[in-house]
Amino acid sequence: MRCGQPVLAGASFCGACGSPLPNRGAMPSRGGRQAAPIPGSIPVGLGEGSDMSGTLALVPAAPGKRLGAAVLDWLAPVAILTVLLSFGFAGITSTRSAGLIIYDTSLLALLGSIGAGLALVYAFAVATVEGRSGNTIGNRLMGIRSADKDGYAPGLGAVFLRGIVTGAGILLAVLASVLVAVFKWFDAAPLILGPLLLLGTAWAAAVVVSSDWDRNGKLRGWHDRAAKTLVFDVVNGRNPVATGGIEGPYSFAPLDLPPVQHVASPVASRTPVVPGPVASETPVEPLPPAAPAVHLDTAAHPETAAHPDDAMDRTQVRAGVRQDAPEAVLRITLDDGRDFRLERTVLIGRNPAPAAGESQAQLLPVPDPGKTISKTHLHLLTDGTGLWVTDRHSTNGSAVTTPDGMRTALQPGVPAYVSPGTTVHFGDRTFNVGHA
């Protein structure tokens, strides 16, 4: 069922509640004429024998694959931690002194600290990789990917929240083991920690496979709902993280710029106004010799000097004759001093490359040791007088600063038209737009 939240065009799932949506944008028309292409998109065509369901469909990950990926990700670290804690508890010694029992837990503290440190480092590394790519060792082996509600990499915060919900039982058992060590409840340790570990493991398994009980197409488990994430099968369906999110793969730069309307110039009009009386068509007698020319002081008549015909040396443009202005050419100047003359279509990034099905473009690689620039960060399209700038869903985003100093962040996938004199920011780099 729908939750009433707005959804992206062409989305297969609701990003808020996870409900499946009819993907009309991915269905070919059964009749009638196709609608005109929307500026900013490259139509995805299907060749003969192509199966749309195998190329554009999004398939939720099955609970079995989810559980398999979780086991592969955490089997080794949990086993190492369990072995270290077992040796630590087994190494506890007790001595009786003055009627008191003194426990030596130094080995438990040492091995427990090592195991906990290794587990934390491993968990942080896995969460970082999954947050940036939706991938883990288990996800790769099982053919699934994690994503946010829009189909992109989930981010470290969402992955951390999913881990807290999934491992809540295990964290409770770890806390109980710390309390046992602090208060020296070693005699009761098996009765306390054993059931807690079993319950924690059962809870984690139930959370991972809870997507099987989701009424909205088995899309989300309990941890997915808490973190607003999705998990997709990239073997039987499309990988949204690598193909433009839930909306699908397309280029966001406009293919054709809007047509420019020709505005009649007050100088070169179709019916030019010539000062003085209009000559009659009837023949007239020759005029007498012209009187000597009288030189006027043009400085005393500024309105005459400012006549628009002066810019054209008082040449009247003949009606019906159109003079095309020379084609303007744009160039950009990077912050390192390099400048490039722009062709019609340009891709900028660390290692830019056209997307599948995208026409050839001028490629401008920009060095970036800090990796603040994505591989294909910006798409530029010029008509010679202005520039369409599109952020290609870069990691660190883009912005433009107009000549009057107003800075505006670019929305990913939404082309923005800028004029010469504008500064474009991408990652930690910038370039200025100007005429050649």
Coordinates of C-alpha atoms in Angstrom, one line a residue:
M1 CA 0.0 0.0 0.0
R2 CA 1.1 3.6 -0.6
C3 CA 2.1 5.9 2.3
G4 CA 1.4 9.1 0.4
Q5 CA 5.0 10.3 0.2
P6 CA 6.4 11.7 -3.0
V7 CA 8.4 9.3 -5.2
L8 CA 11.0 9.8 -7.8
A9 CA 10.1 9.5 -11.5
G10 CA 10.5 5.9 -12.7
A11 CA 11.0 4.6 -9.2
S12 CA 10.2 0.9 -8.6
F13 CA 9.8 1.3 -4.8
C14 CA 8.6 3.9 -2.4
G15 CA 11.6 5.3 -0.6
A16 CA 9.7 5.9 2.6
C17 CA 7.7 2.7 3.2
G18 CA 9.3 0.4 0.6
S19 CA 6.0 -0.4 -1.3
P20 CA 6.5 -1.6 -4.8
L21 CA 5.4 0.8 -7.5
P22 CA 4.4 0.2 -11.1
N23 CA 7.5 1.2 -13.1
R24 CA 5.7 2.8 -16.1
G25 CA 8.9 4.4 -17.2
A26 CA 10.5 1.1 -17.8
M27 CA 7.5 -0.4 -19.8
P28 CA 7.3 0.0 -23.5
S29 CA 4.2 1.6 -24.9
R30 CA 1.7 -0.9 -26.4
G31 CA 0.2 1.5 -28.8
G32 CA 0.2 5.1 -29.9
R33 CA 3.1 7.5 -30.4
Q34 CA 6.0 7.8 -28.0
A35 CA 6.2 11.0 -26.0
A36 CA 8.9 13.4 -26.8
P37 CA 12.1 12.8 -24.8
I38 CA 12.5 14.8 -21.6
P39 CA 15.4 17.3 -21.7
G40 CA 18.1 15.8 -19.5
S41 CA 17.7 12.1 -20.3
I42 CA 19.1 9.7 -22.8
P43 CA 16.5 7.2 -23.9
V44 CA 17.5 3.6 -23.2
G45 CA 16.8 1.5 -26.2
L46 CA 16.4 -2.3 -26.3
G47 CA 18.0 -4.3 -29.0
E48 CA 16.5 -7.4 -30.6
G49 CA 16.0 -10.2 -28.2
S50 CA 16.6 -7.9 -25.2
D51 CA 14.8 -8.8 -22.0
M52 CA 13.9 -5.7 -20.1
S53 CA 13.3 -7.6 -16.9
G54 CA 16.8 -8.9 -16.9
T55 CA 18.4 -5.4 -17.5
L56 CA 16.3 -2.8 -15.7
A57 CA 14.3 -4.7 -13.1
L58 CA 15.2 -4.4 -9.4
V59 CA 14.9 -7.7 -7.4
P60 CA 14.8 -7.7 -3.6
A61 CA 17.3 -9.9 -1.9
A62 CA 15.9 -13.2 -0.7
P63 CA 16.1 -13.8 3.1
G64 CA 18.3 -16.8 2.5
K65 CA 20.9 -14.7 0.7
R66 CA 20.7 -12.0 3.4
L67 CA 21.4 -14.6 6.1
G68 CA 24.2 -16.2 4.1
A69 CA 25.9 -12.9 3.6
A70 CA 25.7 -12.1 7.3
V71 CA 27.1 -15.4 8.3
L72 CA 30.0 -15.0 5.8
D73 CA 30.7 -11.5 7.1
W74 CA 30.7 -12.3 10.8
L75 CA 31.6 -16.0 11.2
A76 CA 35.4 -15.4 11.4
P77 CA 35.4 -12.4 13.8
V78 CA 32.8 -14.0 16.1
A79 CA 34.7 -17.3 16.1
I80 CA 38.0 -15.5 17.0
L81 CA 36.3 -13.5 19.8
T82 CA 34.7 -16.6 21.2
V83 CA 38.0 -18.6 21.2
L84 CA 39.8 -15.7 22.9
L85 CA 37.1 -15.3 25.6
S86 CA 37.0 -19.0 26.2
F87 CA 40.8 -19.2 26.8
G88 CA 40.5 -16.1 29.0
F89 CA 37.7 -17.6 31.2
A90 CA 39.6 -20.9 31.3
G91 CA 42.7 -19.1 32.5
I92 CA 41.1 -17.7 35.6
T93 CA 42.8 -18.9 38.7
S94 CA 41.6 -18.5 42.3
T95 CA 43.5 -18.4 45.6
R96 CA 42.2 -18.4 49.2
S97 CA 43.7 -15.9 51.5
A98 CA 42.4 -15.0 55.0
G99 CA 39.2 -16.8 54.2
L100 CA 38.7 -14.8 51.0
I101 CA 38.8 -16.2 47.4
I102 CA 40.9 -14.0 45.1
Y103 CA 40.4 -14.5 41.4
D104 CA 43.2 -13.8 38.9
T105 CA 41.5 -12.4 35.7
S106 CA 44.6 -10.9 34.0
L107 CA 44.5 -13.4 31.2
L108 CA 40.8 -12.8 30.6
A109 CA 41.3 -9.1 30.5
L110 CA 44.2 -9.4 28.1
L111 CA 42.6 -11.8 25.6
G112 CA 39.2 -10.1 26.0
S113 CA 40.7 -6.7 25.1
I114 CA 42.5 -8.1 22.1
G115 CA 39.4 -9.8 20.8
A116 CA 37.2 -6.8 21.4
G117 CA 39.7 -4.5 19.7
L118 CA 39.9 -6.8 16.7
A119 CA 36.1 -7.0 16.5
L120 CA 35.7 -3.2 16.6
V121 CA 38.3 -2.6 13.9
Y122 CA 36.8 -5.2 11.7
A123 CA 33.2 -3.9 12.3
F124 CA 34.3 -0.3 11.4
A125 CA 36.1 -1.5 8.2
V126 CA 33.1 -3.5 7.1
A127 CA 30.7 -0.7 7.9
T128 CA 32.8 1.9 6.0
V129 CA 33.1 -0.3 2.9
E130 CA 29.3 -1.1 2.9
G131 CA 28.4 2.5 3.6
R132 CA 30.4 3.7 0.5
S133 CA 29.5 0.9 -1.9
G134 CA 26.8 -1.3 -0.5
N135 CA 29.2 -4.2 -0.7
T136 CA 30.8 -6.5 1.8
I137 CA 32.6 -9.9 1.5
G138 CA 29.3 -11.7 2.2
N139 CA 27.3 -9.4 -0.1
R140 CA 29.7 -10.0 -3.0
L141 CA 29.7 -13.8 -2.5
M142 CA 25.9 -14.0 -2.2
G143 CA 25.3 -11.5 -5.1
I144 CA 23.4 -8.8 -3.1
R145 CA 24.0 -5.1 -2.5
S146 CA 22.8 -2.7 0.3
A147 CA 21.3 0.7 -0.7
D148 CA 19.5 3.7 0.7
K149 CA 15.9 4.5 -0.1
D150 CA 16.9 6.0 -3.4
G151 CA 19.1 3.1 -4.5
Y152 CA 22.5 4.7 -3.8
A153 CA 25.2 3.7 -1.3
P154 CA 23.6 3.6 2.1
G155 CA 26.2 5.6 4.0
L156 CA 28.0 4.9 7.2
G157 CA 25.3 6.2 9.5
A158 CA 22.6 3.9 8.1
V159 CA 24.9 0.9 8.2
F160 CA 25.8 1.6 11.8
L161 CA 22.1 1.8 12.8
R162 CA 21.4 -1.5 11.0
G163 CA 24.2 -3.1 12.9
I164 CA 22.9 -1.8 16.2
V165 CA 19.5 -3.3 15.6
T166 CA 20.8 -6.6 14.3
G167 CA 23.4 -7.1 17.0
A168 CA 21.4 -5.8 20.0
G169 CA 21.3 -9.2 21.6
I170 CA 25.0 -9.8 21.1
L171 CA 25.8 -6.4 22.6
L172 CA 23.7 -7.3 25.6
A173 CA 25.7 -10.5 26.1
V174 CA 29.0 -8.6 25.8
L175 CA 27.8 -6.1 28.4
A176 CA 26.8 -9.0 30.7
S177 CA 30.3 -10.5 30.3
V178 CA 31.9 -7.2 31.4
L179 CA 29.6 -7.1 34.5
V180 CA 30.6 -10.7 35.3
A181 CA 34.2 -9.8 35.1
V182 CA 33.8 -6.6 37.2
F183 CA 31.7 -8.1 39.9
K184 CA 33.5 -11.5 39.8
W185 CA 30.4 -13.6 39.2
F186 CA 32.4 -16.3 37.6
D187 CA 30.5 -19.2 39.2
A188 CA 27.3 -18.0 37.7
A189 CA 28.9 -16.9 34.4
P190 CA 27.8 -20.0 32.4
L191 CA 24.2 -19.5 33.5
I192 CA 24.2 -15.9 32.6
L193 CA 26.3 -15.7 29.4
G194 CA 25.2 -18.9 27.8
P195 CA 21.5 -18.1 27.4
L196 CA 22.3 -14.5 26.5
L197 CA 24.6 -15.5 23.7
L198 CA 22.0 -18.0 22.3
L199 CA 19.2 -15.3 22.5
G200 CA 21.5 -12.7 20.9
T201 CA 22.3 -15.1 18.0
A202 CA 18.7 -16.0 17.5
W203 CA 17.7 -12.3 17.5
A204 CA 20.3 -11.4 14.9
A205 CA 19.2 -14.3 12.6
A206 CA 15.5 -13.2 13.0
V207 CA 16.3 -9.6 12.2
V208 CA 18.3 -10.6 9.1
V209 CA 15.5 -12.8 7.7
S210 CA 12.7 -10.5 8.9
S211 CA 12.2 -9.2 5.3
D212 CA 10.4 -12.4 4.6
W213 CA 7.6 -11.2 6.8
D214 CA 7.4 -7.8 5.1
R215 CA 4.0 -7.3 3.5
N216 CA 5.3 -4.7 1.0
G217 CA 6.9 -7.1 -1.4
K218 CA 9.4 -8.6 1.1
L219 CA 11.6 -5.6 0.6
R220 CA 12.6 -4.6 4.1
G221 CA 13.6 -6.2 7.4
W222 CA 13.2 -4.7 10.8
H223 CA 16.8 -3.2 10.6
D224 CA 16.0 -1.9 7.1
R225 CA 13.0 0.0 8.3
A226 CA 15.0 1.5 11.2
A227 CA 17.7 2.7 8.8
K228 CA 15.6 3.3 5.7
T229 CA 17.6 1.0 3.6
L230 CA 17.0 -1.7 0.9
V231 CA 18.9 -4.8 -0.2
F232 CA 18.8 -5.9 -3.8
D233 CA 19.7 -9.1 -5.6
V234 CA 22.3 -8.0 -8.3
V235 CA 22.6 -11.5 -9.9
N236 CA 18.9 -11.7 -10.9
G237 CA 18.4 -8.0 -11.2
R238 CA 20.1 -4.6 -11.7
N239 CA 22.6 -3.2 -9.2
P240 CA 21.1 0.3 -8.5
V241 CA 24.2 1.5 -6.6
A242 CA 26.2 1.3 -9.8
T243 CA 23.5 2.2 -12.4
G244 CA 22.0 5.4 -11.3
G245 CA 19.8 4.4 -8.3
I246 CA 16.2 3.2 -8.4
E247 CA 15.5 5.5 -11.3
G248 CA 17.9 3.6 -13.6
P249 CA 20.8 4.5 -15.8
Y250 CA 20.6 7.6 -17.9
S251 CA 22.5 10.8 -18.6
F252 CA 21.2 13.9 -16.9
A253 CA 22.5 16.4 -19.4
P254 CA 20.0 17.8 -21.9
L255 CA 20.4 16.4 -25.4
D256 CA 19.0 19.4 -27.2
L257 CA 19.0 22.9 -25.9
P258 CA 15.7 24.8 -26.1
P259 CA 15.3 26.7 -29.4
V260 CA 16.4 30.3 -29.3
Q261 CA 13.7 32.7 -30.4
H262 CA 14.9 35.4 -32.9
V263 CA 14.0 38.8 -31.6
A264 CA 13.9 41.7 -34.1
S265 CA 16.7 44.1 -33.5
P266 CA 15.8 47.9 -33.4
V267 CA 18.7 48.5 -35.8
A268 CA 18.4 45.7 -38.2
S269 CA 14.6 45.6 -38.5
R270 CA 12.6 44.3 -41.4
T271 CA 11.2 47.9 -42.1
P272 CA 14.1 50.2 -41.3
V273 CA 13.2 53.7 -40.5
V274 CA 15.4 56.1 -42.6
P275 CA 15.5 59.7 -41.3
G276 CA 14.1 62.3 -43.7
P277 CA 11.4 62.2 -46.3
V278 CA 10.8 59.0 -48.3
A279 CA 11.9 59.4 -52.0
S280 CA 9.0 59.5 -54.4
E281 CA 8.7 57.0 -57.2
T282 CA 8.1 59.7 -59.8
P283 CA 11.1 61.1 -61.6
V284 CA 12.4 64.4 -60.4
E285 CA 14.6 67.0 -62.0
P286 CA 18.3 67.0 -61.1
L287 CA 19.1 69.0 -57.9
P288 CA 21.3 72.1 -58.1
P289 CA 24.9 71.7 -56.9
A290 CA 25.2 70.9 -53.3
A291 CA 26.1 73.7 -50.9
P292 CA 29.3 73.5 -48.9
A293 CA 29.0 71.1 -46.1
V294 CA 28.4 72.6 -42.7
H295 CA 30.5 70.9 -39.9
L296 CA 28.5 70.5 -36.7
D297 CA 30.0 70.1 -33.3
T298 CA 28.8 66.6 -32.3
A299 CA 29.9 67.1 -28.7
A300 CA 27.0 69.6 -28.3
H301 CA 24.5 66.9 -29.5
P302 CA 25.2 63.7 -27.5
E303 CA 22.0 62.2 -28.6
T304 CA 23.3 62.3 -32.2
A305 CA 26.6 60.7 -31.3
A306 CA 24.7 57.9 -29.4
H307 CA 22.6 57.0 -32.4
P308 CA 22.5 53.2 -32.8
D309 CA 23.5 53.5 -36.5
D310 CA 26.9 54.9 -35.4
A311 CA 27.9 51.4 -34.3
M312 CA 27.4 50.3 -37.8
D313 CA 29.0 53.3 -39.5
R314 CA 25.5 54.5 -40.5
T315 CA 25.1 51.5 -42.8
Q316 CA 21.4 50.7 -43.3
V317 CA 20.6 47.0 -43.2
R318 CA 18.6 46.1 -46.2
A319 CA 15.2 44.6 -45.5
G320 CA 14.9 40.9 -46.0
V321 CA 18.6 40.2 -45.5
R322 CA 19.6 38.4 -42.3
Q323 CA 23.2 38.6 -41.1
D324 CA 24.1 35.7 -38.9
A325 CA 26.3 36.6 -35.9
P326 CA 29.6 34.7 -35.7
E327 CA 29.4 31.5 -33.5
A328 CA 30.6 32.2 -30.0
V329 CA 33.0 29.8 -28.4
L330 CA 33.4 29.1 -24.7
R331 CA 36.4 28.0 -22.7
I332 CA 37.0 27.1 -19.1
T333 CA 40.0 28.0 -16.9
L334 CA 40.9 25.6 -14.1
D335 CA 42.2 26.8 -10.8
D336 CA 45.6 25.5 -11.7
G337 CA 45.8 27.9 -14.7
R338 CA 45.1 25.4 -17.5
D339 CA 42.3 26.4 -19.9
F340 CA 40.4 24.4 -22.4
R341 CA 38.3 25.3 -25.4
L342 CA 35.0 23.5 -25.0
E343 CA 33.4 21.3 -27.6
R344 CA 29.6 20.6 -27.5
T345 CA 29.7 17.8 -24.9
V346 CA 32.3 17.6 -22.2
L347 CA 32.9 15.2 -19.2
I348 CA 35.0 16.3 -16.3
G349 CA 36.4 14.1 -13.5
R350 CA 39.4 12.2 -12.1
N351 CA 39.0 9.7 -15.0
P352 CA 35.9 10.7 -16.9
A353 CA 34.2 8.2 -19.3
P354 CA 30.9 8.3 -21.1
A355 CA 28.1 6.1 -19.7
A356 CA 26.8 3.1 -21.6
G357 CA 24.8 4.3 -24.6
E358 CA 26.1 7.8 -24.3
S359 CA 27.5 9.6 -27.3
Q360 CA 31.2 10.4 -27.5
A361 CA 32.3 13.5 -25.5
Q362 CA 35.3 15.6 -24.9
L363 CA 37.1 14.1 -21.8
L364 CA 38.9 16.5 -19.4
P365 CA 40.6 14.5 -16.6
V366 CA 41.5 16.7 -13.5
P367 CA 44.2 15.5 -11.1
D368 CA 42.9 15.2 -7.5
P369 CA 45.2 13.5 -5.0
G370 CA 42.6 14.0 -2.2
K371 CA 39.9 12.2 -4.3
T372 CA 37.3 14.8 -3.7
I373 CA 36.4 14.6 -7.3
S374 CA 34.4 11.6 -8.6
K375 CA 35.6 9.7 -11.7
T376 CA 32.9 11.3 -13.8
H377 CA 31.9 14.4 -11.8
L378 CA 30.4 16.9 -14.2
H379 CA 28.7 16.8 -17.6
L380 CA 28.9 20.1 -19.7
L381 CA 26.9 20.9 -22.7
T382 CA 27.5 24.2 -24.6
D383 CA 25.7 26.1 -27.3
G384 CA 28.5 28.6 -27.7
T385 CA 27.0 31.3 -25.6
G386 CA 26.1 29.5 -22.4
L387 CA 26.8 26.3 -20.6
W388 CA 24.6 23.5 -19.1
V389 CA 26.3 22.1 -16.1
T390 CA 25.1 18.8 -14.6
D391 CA 26.4 17.0 -11.5
R392 CA 26.6 13.3 -12.3
H393 CA 25.7 12.2 -8.8
S394 CA 29.2 12.9 -7.4
T395 CA 30.2 12.0 -3.9
N396 CA 31.1 15.5 -2.7
G397 CA 28.7 17.5 -4.9
S398 CA 29.0 20.6 -7.0
A399 CA 28.0 24.3 -6.9
V400 CA 28.1 27.4 -9.1
T401 CA 28.9 31.0 -8.2
T402 CA 27.4 33.6 -10.5
P403 CA 29.2 36.8 -11.4
D404 CA 27.3 38.7 -8.7
G405 CA 28.7 36.4 -6.0
M406 CA 25.6 34.2 -5.4
R407 CA 26.6 30.5 -4.8
T408 CA 24.1 27.8 -5.5
A409 CA 24.5 24.0 -4.9
L410 CA 23.7 21.8 -7.9
Q411 CA 21.1 19.2 -7.5
P412 CA 22.5 15.8 -8.7
G413 CA 21.2 15.0 -12.2
V414 CA 19.5 18.4 -12.7
P415 CA 21.2 20.6 -15.4
A416 CA 21.8 24.2 -14.6
Y417 CA 22.4 26.9 -17.2
V418 CA 25.3 29.2 -16.5
S419 CA 26.7 32.2 -18.4
P420 CA 30.3 33.4 -18.9
G421 CA 31.8 34.8 -15.8
T422 CA 30.4 32.0 -13.6
T423 CA 32.7 29.9 -11.3
V424 CA 31.9 26.2 -11.0
H425 CA 33.0 24.3 -7.9
F426 CA 33.4 20.5 -8.0
G427 CA 35.0 18.7 -5.0
D428 CA 37.9 20.9 -3.9
R429 CA 38.5 22.2 -7.5
T430 CA 37.0 25.0 -9.5
F431 CA 37.0 26.4 -13.0
N432 CA 35.8 29.7 -14.5
V433 CA 33.6 29.9 -17.6
G434 CA 34.6 32.5 -20.2
H435 CA 34.7 33.3 -23.9
A436 CA 37.5 32.1 -26.1

